[in-house]
Amino acid sequence: MLKITSLSKSYDGIKKACDNINLEISGGDIYGFIGHNGAGKTTLLKSIAGIIDFDSGEVLIDGNSIKHNPLEAKKLIAYIPDNPNVYESLTGMQYLDFMADVFAVDIDKRKLLINKYATMFEISDVLNNPISSYSHGMKQKIVIMGALIHEPKLMLLDEPFVGLDPKASFLLKELFHDLCNKGAAIFFSTHVLEVAEKLCNKVAIIKQGKIVANGDTPTIVKDQSLESLFMELIKES
Amino acid sequence: MMYFKLMRIFLKENFSFRRLLGVDLKKSKGKAILLVVVLLYSLGAFLFTFGYMFFDLGKVLAQANLVEMLLMYLFMYVFSISIMMVLFRANGYLFRYKDYEILEPLPIPHRTVLFAKATVMLIMIYVGIIVFVLPIGFAYFYHSGFSFVGLLFFLIAFPFLPLLTTIVFSLVSMLIARLTSRFRKSNILNIILMLAVFIGVSAFFMSMNFSEDQNPLLNQQGFIKGLGEIYIPMMWFVEAVHNHDVISLIMLIAVSAIPFYLFLILIQPLSLTTNQKGVTIVTRKNSKPAKSQARPLFETLVIKEVRKFFSIPIYAVNAGLGPLLLLILGILSLVYKNKIMSFMSETVGLPVSIEIVVAIVVLFCLATVYTSAISLSLEGKNLWIIKSLPIKPQQIMNAKLTFNVLLGLPFAYFALVLISISFQFSLVDFLVLMLLATTFSLMISAIDSFVNLQFPKFEFMSDTEVVKQSVGAMVGILGGMAMIALNGVIFYFMDKAIAWQLAMAFVAIVDLLIFAFFMFLINKYSPKLFAKMAG
């Protein structure tokens, strides 16, 4: 579903935020992406989503290059940033309609999905209100709903659990499983190692722009916890 | 001292080159040079034309022994510009500042923060008014004969000139924001009230000194004098600078500075309360079920622009003034047809026909519609949305361009229809004017879009920075004026050879070609430029 080959990105031409990254994510994978602050997690996620350009390498989404065939690639993905910056002047429903219009989701399907997710996240009664009146968690929920409205094949999420209440976090995890069962892939960054360990069938650890470990979670973790492995890898020079 | 430390930070946040223009000089030298040239040219052109106007006026006033009137004009400009600036900025500077959550947990007295914020707001106002003060001041000192004491008094008095208006209109700004925040359509109400206040203030002063049969435009001197009679600080300013009257200078300073200081002391609790309310989010449940509506992609992109426009009062008021003027102009042309005709013949005395004047006015109004020069920048932190979606950059830019045309052109058509009926233009004259308005609107919208593609400004603390201070805004407005000048030059030469209708049609065709050229540039370069934009 997602194939990253030799991706490198530098902001200043000297230090590499992402350095020769190679990753492959298949349909059905829930892939956790772990790294310290400034390791390059957000840069990689934004590069995959086509938000920032990268210097070299290739990102293929279901065979479509994000560089050379961005529209086809973007039709398959949904990106959720770490901070839910959305069009605050729109109402929740207007924002969802905007996203659905972009992905040409027909009216019946969008109604069905909006109803389903709004009920699930308990925000049905605020969809008519402007997003500016939403709490951080509500904004996060509306962004997630906007991302799910076209049933993406690949979801890219930057720290998706930050700001969500325990129930919403639980529901999001359930959604991850549902999407994966339908053949979609999830790639998300997180600082919560327990979540990654329990939720993800695969993990990747990034350090100073380089992937220092990746693969099946049990194989990577072996007989220690993900936390101890992470601390060990971070310490190594 | 904490006040100065805060000041330094706020000034850096507000006035650094990168913040003002959105360009990193070190990273893009080419752009920086281009920018400096454009800005210097624009500033020079403005200072020259505005300065020439007042230099000429000063000559006439000096002959009539009324040169001090220039100081009244200067004061008027300070007065009205500071009203506009304070109306749109005071709430964000004093009552709802965005960094409240950063500053308030720190061990800094609220008073210190408020004083620093107020100082930065004043500096912003001084920067805004100095562009008008310099040419008028120069004209005054040239024609009145240079006097060191006069200049010294002028320099001492200058910082105090906008203080009283700042007090009054800061409170008005805050009241409007508080009043409208209770309503669902608070932004639209805010826009309407802001415009109402500004038009109301203008109407009040315009009505002060005119009898019914007088044409307001013929009686500017009476108007200015009338203002001086009810607004005493203006007369103190004139007395201090023109007659070197120390008492008037002291009175001006005292009457401005003391209330301003008291104002800052007294609004402290209010500022604290409003800022606290600003960071508290209360989500009300809405019993009315939300309705979903499907639209084609391009339409939804244009509607997104419409909603954005009406959600930002300063955006709507600045970029939407042209259509409003066109609307008023059209209606007034029906009501005051005879007065306009007599004004045209008596006062203006231009060696051009009414059709040409109408064309200039309509083009001027259209040139002030510059949404496509800033709407990309206004995506700001939301840029990630359009960048991560499967939308071609060309489509995004075309939607922004289309909105700019839709915002201005229908109003231009409306005005032209009414004006043509009022002045009984022939069908050919009417059609030529419509054609010119259409191609001009398309042309400036495309130029503005290209400017915004080249000079986007995504990092900003308030929308005002983009709407009023960004390169897009400056080049958008001044570029529009430059295109009117270009149209004028082409028309001038063509008019000598062929009928004016044909000359105007030729100008329209030139505009259309320029539009096509910029569309080509937008379509060619937008994918590349979008890819470079940081999301």
Tab-separated table of N, CA and C in Angstrom, chain A residues 10-17:
chain	number	residue	atom	x	y	z
A	10	SER	N	16.017	17.520	3.617
A	10	SER	CA	16.764	18.443	4.476
A	10	SER	C	16.121	19.817	4.370
A	11	TYR	N	16.000	20.501	5.493
A	11	TYR	CA	15.408	21.848	5.467
A	11	TYR	C	16.452	22.913	5.161
A	12	ASP	N	17.674	22.650	5.593
A	12	ASP	CA	18.709	23.678	5.429
A	12	ASP	C	19.822	23.270	4.467
A	13	GLY	N	19.683	22.112	3.878
A	13	GLY	CA	20.718	21.648	2.947
A	13	GLY	C	21.905	21.017	3.645
A	14	ILE	N	21.899	21.055	4.974
A	14	ILE	CA	23.034	20.478	5.717
A	14	ILE	C	22.557	19.269	6.523
A	15	LYS	N	21.685	19.546	7.491
A	15	LYS	CA	21.216	18.459	8.349
A	15	LYS	C	19.985	17.782	7.726
A	16	LYS	N	20.006	16.457	7.737
A	16	LYS	CA	18.883	15.748	7.120
A	16	LYS	C	17.802	15.436	8.155
A	17	ALA	N	16.606	15.924	7.878
A	17	ALA	CA	15.484	15.626	8.770
A	17	ALA	C	15.029	14.183	8.557
